[in-house]
Tab-separated table of N, CA and C in Angstrom:
chain	number	residue	atom	x	y	z
A	6	UNK	N	1.995	-35.296	-20.334
A	6	UNK	CA	0.824	-35.098	-21.140
A	6	UNK	C	0.697	-36.272	-22.093
A	7	UNK	N	-0.486	-36.625	-22.238
A	7	UNK	CA	-0.767	-37.790	-23.119
A	7	UNK	C	-1.047	-37.248	-24.534
A	8	UNK	N	-0.991	-38.281	-25.372
A	8	UNK	CA	-1.254	-37.908	-26.800
A	8	UNK	C	-2.686	-37.360	-27.019
A	9	UNK	N	-3.649	-37.862	-26.284
A	9	UNK	CA	-5.027	-37.462	-26.429
A	9	UNK	C	-5.187	-35.995	-25.965
A	10	UNK	N	-4.416	-35.640	-24.838
A	10	UNK	CA	-4.532	-34.248	-24.417
A	10	UNK	C	-3.848	-33.286	-25.408
A	11	UNK	N	-2.803	-33.706	-25.998
A	11	UNK	CA	-2.080	-32.832	-26.975
A	11	UNK	C	-3.044	-32.612	-28.165
A	12	UNK	N	-3.720	-33.674	-28.690
A	12	UNK	CA	-4.710	-33.520	-29.798
A	12	UNK	C	-5.826	-32.614	-29.437
A	13	UNK	N	-6.308	-32.749	-28.168
A	13	UNK	CA	-7.340	-31.900	-27.739
A	13	UNK	C	-6.942	-30.488	-27.690
A	14	UNK	N	-5.730	-30.201	-27.175
A	14	UNK	CA	-5.231	-28.838	-27.085
A	14	UNK	C	-5.071	-28.223	-28.541
A	15	UNK	N	-4.494	-29.046	-29.383
A	15	UNK	CA	-4.362	-28.577	-30.783
A	15	UNK	C	-5.712	-28.251	-31.446
A	16	UNK	N	-6.753	-29.118	-31.180
A	16	UNK	CA	-8.054	-28.812	-31.757
A	16	UNK	C	-8.623	-27.539	-31.132
A	17	UNK	N	-8.447	-27.284	-29.831
A	17	UNK	CA	-8.937	-26.063	-29.290
A	17	UNK	C	-8.239	-24.875	-29.824
A	18	UNK	N	-6.957	-24.991	-29.991
A	18	UNK	CA	-6.239	-23.835	-30.506
A	18	UNK	C	-6.637	-23.556	-31.947
A	19	UNK	N	-6.749	-24.552	-32.767
A	19	UNK	CA	-7.139	-24.438	-34.139
A	19	UNK	C	-8.540	-23.858	-34.244
A	20	UNK	N	-9.480	-24.327	-33.422
A	20	UNK	CA	-10.850	-23.782	-33.439
A	20	UNK	C	-10.881	-22.398	-32.940
A	21	UNK	N	-10.083	-22.023	-32.002
A	21	UNK	CA	-9.987	-20.584	-31.541
A	21	UNK	C	-9.462	-19.746	-32.621
A	22	UNK	N	-8.352	-20.129	-33.311
A	22	UNK	CA	-7.831	-19.364	-34.344
A	22	UNK	C	-8.798	-19.211	-35.512
A	23	UNK	N	-9.498	-20.302	-35.806
A	23	UNK	CA	-10.569	-20.225	-36.956
A	23	UNK	C	-11.577	-19.199	-36.545
A	24	UNK	N	-12.131	-19.269	-35.342
A	24	UNK	CA	-13.102	-18.314	-34.877
A	24	UNK	C	-12.635	-16.905	-34.873
A	25	UNK	N	-11.370	-16.722	-34.475
A	25	UNK	CA	-10.751	-15.381	-34.481
A	25	UNK	C	-10.720	-14.866	-35.930
A	26	UNK	N	-10.227	-15.760	-36.836
A	26	UNK	CA	-10.154	-15.377	-38.242
A	26	UNK	C	-11.511	-14.972	-38.904
A	27	UNK	N	-12.568	-15.814	-38.535
A	27	UNK	CA	-13.895	-15.459	-39.070
A	27	UNK	C	-14.350	-14.155	-38.472
A	28	UNK	N	-14.114	-13.854	-37.246
A	28	UNK	CA	-14.488	-12.597	-36.618
A	28	UNK	C	-13.789	-11.395	-37.272
A	29	UNK	N	-12.480	-11.608	-37.520
A	29	UNK	CA	-11.734	-10.569	-38.228
A	29	UNK	C	-12.244	-10.306	-39.588
A	30	UNK	N	-12.583	-11.350	-40.329
A	30	UNK	CA	-13.134	-11.202	-41.729
A	30	UNK	C	-14.483	-10.438	-41.637
A	31	UNK	N	-15.382	-10.752	-40.710
A	31	UNK	CA	-16.678	-10.160	-40.564
A	31	UNK	C	-16.433	-8.713	-40.196
A	32	UNK	N	-15.574	-8.403	-39.293
A	32	UNK	CA	-15.272	-7.002	-38.953
A	32	UNK	C	-14.798	-6.223	-40.119
A	33	UNK	N	-13.918	-6.851	-40.981
A	33	UNK	CA	-13.401	-6.183	-42.101
A	33	UNK	C	-14.460	-5.811	-43.092
A	34	UNK	N	-15.330	-6.749	-43.346
A	34	UNK	CA	-16.508	-6.642	-44.267
A	34	UNK	C	-17.423	-5.486	-43.819
A	35	UNK	N	-17.712	-5.508	-42.489
A	35	UNK	CA	-18.526	-4.458	-41.965
A	35	UNK	C	-17.963	-3.103	-42.147
A	36	UNK	N	-16.637	-2.977	-41.844
A	36	UNK	CA	-15.972	-1.733	-41.964
A	36	UNK	C	-15.873	-1.251	-43.483
A	37	UNK	N	-15.747	-2.177	-44.405
A	37	UNK	CA	-15.730	-1.873	-45.847
A	37	UNK	C	-17.046	-1.255	-46.194
A	38	UNK	N	-18.102	-1.921	-45.755
A	38	UNK	CA	-19.496	-1.414	-46.123
A	38	UNK	C	-19.715	-0.042	-45.489
A	39	UNK	N	-19.269	0.187	-44.272
A	39	UNK	CA	-19.382	1.524	-43.660
A	39	UNK	C	-18.570	2.565	-44.477
A	40	UNK	N	-17.357	2.195	-44.856
A	40	UNK	CA	-16.538	3.059	-45.509
A	40	UNK	C	-17.103	3.473	-46.846
A	41	UNK	N	-17.734	2.492	-47.554
A	41	UNK	CA	-18.410	2.773	-48.812
A	41	UNK	C	-19.554	3.827	-48.631
A	42	UNK	N	-20.291	3.599	-47.610
A	42	UNK	CA	-21.410	4.506	-47.325
A	42	UNK	C	-20.910	5.889	-47.010
A	43	UNK	N	-19.847	5.996	-46.250
A	43	UNK	CA	-19.256	7.278	-45.960
A	43	UNK	C	-18.751	7.925	-47.247
A	44	UNK	N	-18.149	7.171	-48.062
A	44	UNK	CA	-17.558	7.822	-49.338
A	44	UNK	C	-18.705	8.213	-50.230
A	45	UNK	N	-19.900	7.574	-50.218
A	45	UNK	CA	-20.971	8.041	-50.985
A	45	UNK	C	-21.536	9.305	-50.436
A	46	UNK	N	-21.589	9.454	-49.082
A	46	UNK	CA	-22.078	10.617	-48.519
A	46	UNK	C	-21.042	11.746	-48.771
A	47	UNK	N	-19.766	11.449	-48.845
A	47	UNK	CA	-18.781	12.496	-49.105
A	47	UNK	C	-18.959	12.962	-50.453
A	48	UNK	N	-19.207	12.075	-51.417
A	48	UNK	CA	-19.403	12.626	-52.810
A	48	UNK	C	-20.633	13.418	-52.946
A	49	UNK	N	-21.682	12.995	-52.185
A	49	UNK	CA	-22.886	13.938	-52.180
A	49	UNK	C	-22.593	15.357	-51.659
A	50	UNK	N	-21.865	15.329	-50.608
A	50	UNK	CA	-21.567	16.621	-49.973
A	50	UNK	C	-20.625	17.472	-50.835
A	51	UNK	N	-19.745	16.819	-51.578
A	51	UNK	CA	-18.896	17.603	-52.477
A	51	UNK	C	-19.709	18.205	-53.620
A	52	UNK	N	-20.734	17.464	-54.153
A	52	UNK	CA	-21.565	17.965	-55.166
A	52	UNK	C	-22.431	19.130	-54.709
A	53	UNK	N	-22.922	18.901	-53.485
A	53	UNK	CA	-23.722	19.985	-52.864
A	53	UNK	C	-22.859	21.219	-52.648
A	54	UNK	N	-21.684	21.072	-52.202
A	54	UNK	CA	-20.767	22.172	-51.974
A	54	UNK	C	-20.430	22.934	-53.199
A	55	UNK	N	-20.254	22.218	-54.317
A	55	UNK	CA	-19.944	22.844	-55.601
A	55	UNK	C	-21.155	23.634	-56.030
A	56	UNK	N	-22.364	23.102	-55.854
A	56	UNK	CA	-23.644	23.809	-56.226
A	56	UNK	C	-23.791	25.070	-55.381
A	57	UNK	N	-23.539	24.976	-54.185
A	57	UNK	CA	-23.659	26.118	-53.298
A	57	UNK	C	-22.660	27.221	-53.579
A	58	UNK	N	-21.436	26.842	-53.911
A	58	UNK	CA	-20.426	27.794	-54.236
A	58	UNK	C	-20.771	28.530	-55.561
A	59	UNK	N	-21.341	27.791	-56.429
A	59	UNK	CA	-21.805	28.397	-57.722
A	59	UNK	C	-22.872	29.400	-57.484
A	60	UNK	N	-23.832	28.989	-56.616
A	60	UNK	CA	-24.974	29.906	-56.270
A	60	UNK	C	-24.490	31.116	-55.522
A	61	UNK	N	-23.516	30.940	-54.681
A	61	UNK	CA	-22.956	32.067	-53.948
A	61	UNK	C	-22.242	33.055	-54.911
A	62	UNK	N	-21.566	32.589	-55.925
A	62	UNK	CA	-20.885	33.397	-56.887
A	62	UNK	C	-21.840	34.141	-57.691
A	63	UNK	N	-22.954	33.552	-58.062
A	63	UNK	CA	-23.976	34.131	-58.891
A	63	UNK	C	-24.630	35.238	-58.071
A	64	UNK	N	-24.952	34.975	-56.738
A	64	UNK	CA	-25.555	35.926	-55.844
A	64	UNK	C	-24.625	37.094	-55.629
A	65	UNK	N	-23.341	36.821	-55.500
A	65	UNK	CA	-22.369	37.894	-55.261
A	65	UNK	C	-22.355	38.830	-56.420
A	66	UNK	N	-22.443	38.338	-57.625
A	66	UNK	CA	-22.415	39.210	-58.794
A	66	UNK	C	-23.709	40.006	-58.863
A	67	UNK	N	-24.791	39.419	-58.466
A	67	UNK	CA	-26.048	40.211	-58.504
A	67	UNK	C	-26.074	41.175	-57.417
A	68	UNK	N	-25.457	40.950	-56.256
A	68	UNK	CA	-25.356	42.011	-55.240
A	68	UNK	C	-24.498	43.106	-55.667
A	69	UNK	N	-23.433	42.835	-56.396
A	69	UNK	CA	-22.497	43.824	-56.880
A	69	UNK	C	-23.340	44.732	-57.873
A	70	UNK	N	-24.105	44.119	-58.778
A	70	UNK	CA	-24.848	44.861	-59.763
A	70	UNK	C	-25.926	45.690	-59.052
A	71	UNK	N	-26.547	45.141	-57.963
A	71	UNK	CA	-27.534	45.928	-57.286
A	71	UNK	C	-27.046	47.178	-56.599
A	72	UNK	N	-25.769	47.292	-56.380
A	72	UNK	CA	-25.205	48.455	-55.758
A	72	UNK	C	-24.850	49.537	-56.703
A	73	UNK	N	-25.012	49.259	-58.001
A	73	UNK	CA	-24.625	50.238	-59.013
A	73	UNK	C	-25.724	51.306	-59.195
A	74	UNK	N	-25.283	52.490	-59.633
A	74	UNK	CA	-26.335	53.531	-59.872
A	74	UNK	C	-27.271	53.176	-61.006
A	75	UNK	N	-26.784	52.478	-62.036
A	75	UNK	CA	-27.629	52.127	-63.149
A	75	UNK	C	-28.807	51.197	-62.678
A	76	UNK	N	-28.548	50.282	-61.845
A	76	UNK	CA	-29.535	49.460	-61.249
A	76	UNK	C	-30.587	50.258	-60.499
A	77	UNK	N	-30.098	51.144	-59.670
A	77	UNK	CA	-30.966	51.933	-58.828
A	77	UNK	C	-31.802	52.727	-59.673
A	78	UNK	N	-31.254	53.383	-60.726
A	78	UNK	CA	-32.134	54.286	-61.643
A	78	UNK	C	-33.103	53.410	-62.366
A	79	UNK	N	-32.714	52.258	-62.936
A	79	UNK	CA	-33.649	51.407	-63.722
A	79	UNK	C	-34.782	50.885	-62.789
A	80	UNK	N	-34.419	50.462	-61.527
A	80	UNK	CA	-35.397	50.025	-60.613
A	80	UNK	C	-36.418	51.140	-60.250
A	81	UNK	N	-35.907	52.275	-59.980
A	81	UNK	CA	-36.771	53.422	-59.602
A	81	UNK	C	-37.785	53.768	-60.752
A	82	UNK	N	-37.233	53.759	-62.025
A	82	UNK	CA	-38.120	54.062	-63.149
A	82	UNK	C	-39.156	52.939	-63.344
A	83	UNK	N	-38.689	51.717	-63.232
A	83	UNK	CA	-39.598	50.621	-63.588
A	83	UNK	C	-40.695	50.250	-62.539
A	84	UNK	N	-40.152	50.209	-61.264
A	84	UNK	CA	-41.039	49.749	-60.163
A	84	UNK	C	-41.636	50.903	-59.329
A	85	UNK	N	-41.054	52.006	-59.294
A	85	UNK	CA	-41.478	53.069	-58.439
A	85	UNK	C	-42.016	54.246	-59.243
A	86	UNK	N	-42.053	54.081	-60.596
A	86	UNK	CA	-42.523	55.159	-61.491
A	86	UNK	C	-41.939	56.554	-61.217
A	87	UNK	N	-40.677	56.559	-60.995
A	87	UNK	CA	-39.880	57.717	-60.680
A	87	UNK	C	-39.224	58.252	-61.885
A	88	UNK	N	-39.171	59.587	-62.081
A	88	UNK	CA	-38.571	60.170	-63.265
A	88	UNK	C	-37.679	61.340	-62.780
A	89	UNK	N	-36.731	61.839	-63.564
A	89	UNK	CA	-35.894	63.115	-63.223
A	89	UNK	C	-36.854	64.286	-63.388
A	90	UNK	N	-36.517	65.382	-62.707
A	90	UNK	CA	-37.217	66.663	-62.898
A	90	UNK	C	-37.145	67.080	-64.298
A	91	UNK	N	-38.222	67.574	-64.879
A	91	UNK	CA	-38.239	68.088	-66.205
A	91	UNK	C	-38.500	66.967	-67.293
A	92	UNK	N	-38.431	65.723	-66.804
A	92	UNK	CA	-38.569	64.637	-67.732
A	92	UNK	C	-40.046	64.313	-67.873
A	93	UNK	N	-40.479	63.975	-69.047
A	93	UNK	CA	-41.852	63.638	-69.297
A	93	UNK	C	-42.140	62.189	-68.895
A	94	UNK	N	-43.213	61.862	-68.328
A	94	UNK	CA	-43.434	60.471	-67.957
A	94	UNK	C	-43.568	59.623	-69.227
A	95	UNK	N	-43.172	58.389	-69.218
A	95	UNK	CA	-43.296	57.634	-70.391
A	95	UNK	C	-44.746	57.375	-70.770
A	96	UNK	N	-45.017	57.334	-72.132
A	96	UNK	CA	-46.368	57.181	-72.544
A	96	UNK	C	-47.096	58.548	-72.855
A	97	UNK	N	-46.367	59.689	-72.450
A	97	UNK	CA	-47.022	60.960	-72.856
A	97	UNK	C	-46.271	61.594	-74.002
A	98	UNK	N	-47.013	62.367	-74.748
A	98	UNK	CA	-46.383	62.934	-76.020
A	98	UNK	C	-46.209	64.371	-75.841
């Protein structure tokens, strides 16, 4: 092998390694950008999940209240104009 061939081989190896290094850096940057976007979406989903859990808890307490007899009586009086036997309708003297 001549000295010129050795230099050419070294140049090719160095150029190949430099290209590989640039490709690895580009791939790392792309993955970091994607990871950042995924983390942002995860934060959004966590906030939405917390909101929905709070709404579910509020609705659960409302459902529990709607099953009570006091709710049923109040609803019947207010919206259905129902009264007990012997009771005078409201507004009469």
